[in-house]
Amino acid sequence: MSDEPNLFETTAQAFRDNGMTAAITALIGGTIALLASVTRKAFTNDAMLARMDRELLAERNRVDRQRAEDRKNDADRLERIETDIRAMRDLMFEAFQRGRTD
């Protein structure tokens, strides 16, 4: 036998050498892919949170405008009621005064 490695030994040695390199490359590639996925998900979550903040702000503004309009309508209605009460009080007072003088 010669000291030269045969085809099987040469192939096995090449597989061991390249297999380790491939495993390390796959590990590094997998780590980078995982980091990319986590980063993408984090940015997606940030974008969703920003959109939710904008929607929440718009909803708060809408509710505030509705409340202001409701308060204005209530104040107008209360003013009309108070005006009607004053008018009835004045009318009753006038009728009472007229009834006593006749």
Short mmCIF file of C-alpha atoms in Angstrom, two decimals:
data_model
loop_
_atom_site.label_atom_id
_atom_site.label_comp_id
_atom_site.label_asym_id
_atom_site.label_seq_id
_atom_site.Cartn_x
_atom_site.Cartn_y
_atom_site.Cartn_z
CA MET A 1 0.00 0.00 0.00
CA SER A 2 1.12 3.48 -0.70
CA ASP A 3 1.09 6.49 1.59
CA GLU A 4 -1.16 8.34 -0.82
CA PRO A 5 -4.78 8.57 0.39
CA ASN A 6 -7.30 6.79 -1.77
CA LEU A 7 -10.37 8.39 -3.30
CA PHE A 8 -12.62 7.51 -0.34
CA GLU A 9 -10.24 9.00 2.21
CA THR A 10 -9.77 12.11 0.11
CA THR A 11 -13.55 12.49 -0.26
CA ALA A 12 -14.14 11.91 3.45
CA GLN A 13 -11.47 14.45 4.35
CA ALA A 14 -12.94 17.03 1.96
CA PHE A 15 -16.44 16.42 3.39
CA ARG A 16 -15.17 16.85 6.95
CA ASP A 17 -13.38 20.06 6.05
CA ASN A 18 -16.19 21.52 4.01
CA GLY A 19 -18.86 20.08 6.26
CA MET A 20 -17.57 22.07 9.22
CA THR A 21 -17.28 25.18 7.07
CA ALA A 22 -20.82 24.62 5.78
CA ALA A 23 -22.11 24.09 9.32
CA ILE A 24 -20.46 27.30 10.53
CA THR A 25 -21.75 29.17 7.48
CA ALA A 26 -25.25 27.80 8.08
CA LEU A 27 -25.06 28.76 11.75
CA ILE A 28 -23.96 32.30 10.90
CA GLY A 29 -26.55 32.55 8.13
CA GLY A 30 -29.28 31.23 10.41
CA THR A 31 -28.31 33.71 13.12
CA ILE A 32 -28.41 36.58 10.63
CA ALA A 33 -31.80 35.39 9.34
CA LEU A 34 -33.12 35.17 12.91
CA LEU A 35 -31.86 38.69 13.69
CA ALA A 36 -33.44 39.97 10.48
CA SER A 37 -36.74 38.35 11.39
CA VAL A 38 -36.69 39.77 14.92
CA THR A 39 -35.75 43.22 13.60
CA ARG A 40 -38.49 43.10 10.97
CA LYS A 41 -41.04 42.03 13.57
CA ALA A 42 -39.89 44.79 15.91
CA PHE A 43 -40.25 47.41 13.18
CA THR A 44 -43.62 45.93 12.22
CA ASN A 45 -44.74 46.15 15.84
CA ASP A 46 -43.47 49.74 16.05
CA ALA A 47 -45.36 50.60 12.87
CA MET A 48 -48.52 48.97 14.24
CA LEU A 49 -48.14 50.85 17.51
CA ALA A 50 -47.62 54.12 15.66
CA ARG A 51 -50.73 53.45 13.54
CA MET A 52 -52.74 52.58 16.64
CA ASP A 53 -51.52 55.79 18.32
CA ARG A 54 -52.66 57.81 15.29
CA GLU A 55 -56.03 56.06 15.23
CA LEU A 56 -56.45 56.52 18.98
CA LEU A 57 -55.61 60.22 18.70
CA ALA A 58 -58.12 60.62 15.86
CA GLU A 59 -60.79 58.81 17.92
CA ARG A 60 -60.05 60.97 20.97
CA ASN A 61 -60.35 64.11 18.85
CA ARG A 62 -63.65 62.87 17.41
CA VAL A 63 -65.01 62.07 20.89
CA ASP A 64 -63.84 65.45 22.22
CA ARG A 65 -65.57 67.25 19.33
CA GLN A 66 -68.74 65.21 19.93
CA ARG A 67 -68.66 66.01 23.65
CA ALA A 68 -68.16 69.72 22.94
CA GLU A 69 -71.09 69.65 20.53
CA ASP A 70 -73.23 67.76 23.06
CA ARG A 71 -72.33 70.27 25.80
CA LYS A 72 -73.23 73.16 23.49
CA ASN A 73 -76.55 71.51 22.61
CA ASP A 74 -77.28 70.88 26.30
CA ALA A 75 -76.42 74.49 27.17
CA ASP A 76 -78.69 75.76 24.38
CA ARG A 77 -81.53 73.49 25.55
CA LEU A 78 -81.04 74.59 29.15
CA GLU A 79 -81.09 78.24 28.05
CA ARG A 80 -84.38 77.66 26.19
CA ILE A 81 -85.86 75.93 29.25
CA GLU A 82 -84.77 78.79 31.52
CA THR A 83 -86.21 81.31 29.06
CA ASP A 84 -89.53 79.41 29.00
CA ILE A 85 -89.58 79.25 32.81
CA ARG A 86 -88.93 83.01 33.07
CA ALA A 87 -91.64 83.70 30.48
CA MET A 88 -94.15 81.51 32.37
CA ARG A 89 -93.19 83.12 35.69
CA ASP A 90 -93.64 86.60 34.20
CA LEU A 91 -96.94 85.57 32.62
CA MET A 92 -98.24 84.11 35.90
CA PHE A 93 -97.08 87.15 37.84
CA GLU A 94 -98.82 89.44 35.36
CA ALA A 95 -101.99 87.36 35.49
CA PHE A 96 -101.91 87.38 39.30
CA GLN A 97 -101.39 91.15 39.36
CA ARG A 98 -104.19 91.68 36.87
CA GLY A 99 -106.53 89.43 38.85
CA ARG A 100 -106.03 91.43 42.06
CA THR A 101 -106.64 94.82 40.50
CA ASP A 102 -109.90 93.91 38.80
#
